[in-house]
Coordinates of C-alpha atoms in Angstrom, one line a residue:
M1 CA -77.1 -100.8 -50.0
R2 CA -75.5 -101.3 -46.7
F3 CA -71.9 -100.2 -45.9
P4 CA -69.7 -101.8 -43.3
A5 CA -69.6 -100.1 -40.0
D6 CA -65.9 -99.5 -40.2
K7 CA -66.3 -97.5 -43.4
L8 CA -69.1 -95.3 -42.0
G9 CA -67.0 -94.4 -38.9
N10 CA -63.8 -93.7 -40.8
E11 CA -62.5 -90.2 -39.9
R12 CA -59.3 -90.3 -42.0
G13 CA -58.8 -87.0 -43.9
I14 CA -60.6 -84.8 -41.3
A15 CA -57.2 -83.2 -40.4
L16 CA -56.7 -82.1 -44.0
V17 CA -60.2 -80.6 -44.2
T18 CA -59.7 -78.7 -40.9
A19 CA -56.3 -77.4 -42.1
L20 CA -57.8 -76.1 -45.3
M21 CA -60.7 -74.4 -43.5
L22 CA -58.2 -72.7 -41.1
A23 CA -56.0 -71.6 -44.0
L24 CA -59.1 -70.2 -45.8
I25 CA -60.1 -68.3 -42.6
S26 CA -56.6 -66.9 -42.2
L27 CA -56.5 -65.8 -45.8
V28 CA -59.8 -64.0 -45.5
I29 CA -58.6 -62.2 -42.3
A30 CA -55.3 -61.2 -44.0
L31 CA -57.2 -59.9 -47.1
A32 CA -59.6 -57.9 -44.8
V33 CA -56.6 -56.4 -42.9
L34 CA -54.9 -55.5 -46.2
Y35 CA -58.0 -53.9 -47.6
L36 CA -58.4 -51.8 -44.5
L37 CA -54.8 -50.7 -44.7
L38 CA -55.1 -49.7 -48.3
T39 CA -58.4 -47.9 -47.7
Q40 CA -56.9 -46.0 -44.8
T41 CA -53.9 -45.0 -46.9
K42 CA -56.1 -43.7 -49.6
V43 CA -58.3 -41.8 -47.1
S44 CA -55.2 -40.3 -45.5
G45 CA -53.7 -39.3 -48.8
A46 CA -57.0 -37.7 -49.9
H47 CA -57.3 -35.8 -46.6
K48 CA -53.7 -34.5 -47.0
R49 CA -54.4 -33.3 -50.5
Y50 CA -57.6 -31.6 -49.5
K51 CA -55.9 -29.9 -46.6
N52 CA -53.1 -28.6 -48.9
S53 CA -55.8 -27.2 -51.2
L54 CA -57.7 -25.7 -48.3
E55 CA -54.5 -24.0 -47.0
A56 CA -54.0 -22.6 -50.5
S57 CA -57.5 -21.2 -50.4
H58 CA -56.8 -19.7 -47.0
G59 CA -53.6 -18.2 -48.3
G60 CA -55.4 -16.7 -51.2
V61 CA -58.0 -15.1 -48.9
Q62 CA -55.3 -13.5 -46.8
L63 CA -53.6 -12.1 -49.9
I64 CA -56.8 -10.8 -51.3
T65 CA -58.2 -9.2 -48.1
K66 CA -54.9 -7.8 -46.8
E67 CA -53.0 -6.8 -49.9
L68 CA -55.1 -6.7 -53.1
I69 CA -58.5 -5.2 -52.1
P70 CA -57.1 -2.4 -49.9
R71 CA -54.8 -1.3 -52.8
M72 CA -57.7 -1.1 -55.2
F73 CA -59.5 1.6 -53.3
G74 CA -58.8 5.1 -54.5
T75 CA -57.1 4.0 -57.7
P76 CA -59.0 4.3 -61.0
T77 CA -56.8 1.7 -62.7
P78 CA -55.3 -0.7 -60.2
G79 CA -54.9 -3.6 -62.5
S80 CA -51.7 -2.8 -64.3
S81 CA -49.8 -1.7 -61.1
L82 CA -50.9 -4.8 -59.1
K83 CA -50.1 -7.2 -62.0
L84 CA -46.6 -5.7 -62.1
E85 CA -46.1 -5.8 -58.3
F86 CA -47.4 -9.4 -58.0
S87 CA -45.9 -10.7 -61.3
S88 CA -44.2 -13.6 -59.5
L89 CA -47.7 -14.9 -58.7
N90 CA -49.0 -14.6 -62.3
L91 CA -51.8 -12.3 -61.0
D92 CA -54.6 -11.8 -63.5
L93 CA -57.4 -9.4 -62.8
S94 CA -60.7 -8.6 -64.5
S95 CA -61.3 -5.1 -65.9
D96 CA -60.7 -2.1 -63.7
L97 CA -64.2 -0.9 -64.4
C98 CA -65.8 -4.1 -63.2
L99 CA -63.6 -4.3 -60.0
G100 CA -64.4 -0.6 -59.3
Q101 CA -68.1 -1.3 -59.5
K102 CA -67.8 -4.4 -57.3
L103 CA -66.0 -2.4 -54.7
S104 CA -68.3 0.6 -54.6
L105 CA -71.7 -0.5 -55.9
P106 CA -74.3 -3.2 -54.9
S107 CA -74.5 -6.2 -57.1
S108 CA -77.4 -4.7 -59.0
G109 CA -75.1 -2.0 -60.4
W110 CA -72.4 -4.2 -61.9
A111 CA -73.1 -3.2 -65.5
A112 CA -69.5 -3.5 -66.6
C113 CA -69.0 -7.1 -65.3
L114 CA -69.3 -10.3 -67.3
P115 CA -72.3 -12.6 -67.0
G116 CA -71.8 -15.0 -64.2
S117 CA -70.0 -12.5 -61.9
K118 CA -72.7 -13.1 -59.3
S119 CA -72.6 -16.9 -59.4
N120 CA -71.1 -18.9 -56.5
D121 CA -68.6 -20.7 -58.7
P122 CA -65.2 -18.9 -58.3
K123 CA -64.0 -20.3 -61.7
Q124 CA -66.9 -18.7 -63.6
A125 CA -65.9 -15.1 -64.6
P126 CA -63.4 -14.7 -61.7
D127 CA -62.3 -11.3 -60.6
M128 CA -58.7 -12.5 -60.0
T129 CA -56.5 -15.5 -60.4
F130 CA -53.0 -16.2 -59.2
K131 CA -50.6 -19.0 -58.4
L132 CA -49.2 -19.9 -55.1
P133 CA -46.1 -22.1 -54.9
G134 CA -46.2 -25.4 -53.1
A135 CA -43.7 -27.1 -50.9
S136 CA -43.3 -29.7 -53.7
G137 CA -44.8 -29.8 -57.2
P138 CA -46.1 -27.0 -59.3
G139 CA -48.3 -25.4 -56.6
Y140 CA -51.8 -24.2 -56.6
K141 CA -54.0 -21.8 -58.6
V142 CA -56.4 -19.7 -56.7
Y143 CA -59.7 -18.3 -58.3
A144 CA -61.6 -15.6 -56.4
K145 CA -64.4 -13.1 -57.0
I146 CA -66.7 -10.8 -55.2
V147 CA -70.3 -12.1 -55.5
D148 CA -72.2 -9.6 -53.4
T149 CA -71.5 -6.1 -52.1
Q150 CA -73.2 -4.0 -49.4
P151 CA -71.6 -0.5 -49.6
G152 CA -70.8 1.3 -46.4
N153 CA -69.4 4.7 -45.5
S154 CA -65.8 3.6 -44.9
D155 CA -63.0 6.0 -46.0
T156 CA -61.5 4.4 -49.1
S157 CA -59.3 7.3 -50.1
G158 CA -56.2 5.9 -48.4
V159 CA -55.4 9.2 -46.7
E160 CA -54.8 9.1 -43.0
L161 CA -56.5 12.0 -41.3
L162 CA -55.9 13.1 -37.7
D163 CA -58.9 13.2 -35.4
S164 CA -60.0 16.6 -34.3
A165 CA -58.7 17.6 -30.8
T166 CA -61.1 17.4 -27.8
G167 CA -61.7 20.2 -25.4
V168 CA -60.9 20.3 -21.7
T169 CA -64.3 18.6 -21.0
G170 CA -63.3 15.6 -23.1
A171 CA -66.2 16.2 -25.6
S172 CA -65.4 16.3 -29.3
P173 CA -66.3 19.6 -30.9
G174 CA -67.5 17.9 -34.1
V175 CA -70.1 15.2 -34.8
S176 CA -68.7 11.9 -36.0
P177 CA -71.0 9.8 -38.2
K178 CA -71.7 6.3 -37.3
H179 CA -69.3 3.9 -39.1
V180 CA -71.0 1.4 -41.3
P181 CA -68.4 -0.8 -42.9
A182 CA -68.8 -2.1 -46.5
L183 CA -69.5 -5.9 -46.7
Y184 CA -68.2 -8.1 -49.4
R185 CA -68.9 -11.8 -49.9
L186 CA -66.0 -13.5 -51.6
E187 CA -65.9 -16.9 -53.2
T188 CA -62.5 -18.5 -53.5
E189 CA -61.1 -21.9 -54.7
G190 CA -57.6 -23.3 -54.4
E191 CA -56.9 -25.9 -57.0
S192 CA -53.8 -28.0 -57.6
I193 CA -52.1 -27.2 -60.9
S194 CA -51.1 -30.8 -61.4
N195 CA -54.5 -32.3 -60.6
A196 CA -57.7 -30.3 -61.0
R197 CA -59.6 -32.8 -58.8
E198 CA -57.6 -31.6 -55.8
K199 CA -59.4 -28.4 -54.8
A200 CA -61.1 -26.7 -51.8
A201 CA -63.5 -23.8 -51.8
L202 CA -64.1 -21.1 -49.2
T203 CA -66.9 -18.5 -48.7
V204 CA -65.7 -15.4 -46.9
L205 CA -67.5 -12.3 -45.5
Y206 CA -65.1 -9.4 -45.6
S207 CA -65.8 -6.0 -44.1
Y208 CA -63.8 -2.9 -44.8

C-alpha cells in the first residue's frame, strides 16, 4: 500500500510528544532530588541518634571510672551505699562478692560471678546498670561490666600516706617498689530507653 507524500511528511503532534518527554524527564529529576533529600534526612537523624547514644556511653564510662570503681576499693560491701548515693540514677550492681573478685583477681578467679561475666556483651550479666537523663525524652540506660582484669600493686586502701622524707643528699632512705597499675577492660553500652535500637557500645582499658 502506498501513502500520499503529504501524509508521510506530516509532523503534526510532535510538539505534544516533546512536551510529554520533557515533563517525564522533569518528573524523574524531581523524584530523584526528593529521594536524595529524604535519604539524607534519615541518615542525619540516624547519625544524631547514634551520637546521643555514644555520648551516653561516654558519660557512663566517666561515671564508672571516676566515681564508682574508686569507691569500691577497700569496702567489703559497696553495693548498698553506692545504690543509696546514686539512687537518682537507679543504679543497680551485681553482688559485692563478684565485684570484689573482679577488682582484685584475674578473670580465672571469678568464682562468685554469673556465667557470661566474661562475654563482650555488656547486657549479658552486667556488673552495673544505671539511667542517664536526656535533654528530651526518657533518657538512656547504660550497661557496663568488667570482662578482664590484670591485678597490679596499686594501693586500694583509700588511705593517703605521706612519702618518707629525703636526706640532704636528695636520696630516699627507703626503697620504693615499682608501680604496676591494675588493668581493667570494660565493656559499656548506652541504649535509648524509648527505642532499644538506638545504642552505642564502647570498649575501655582502665588502669588504676
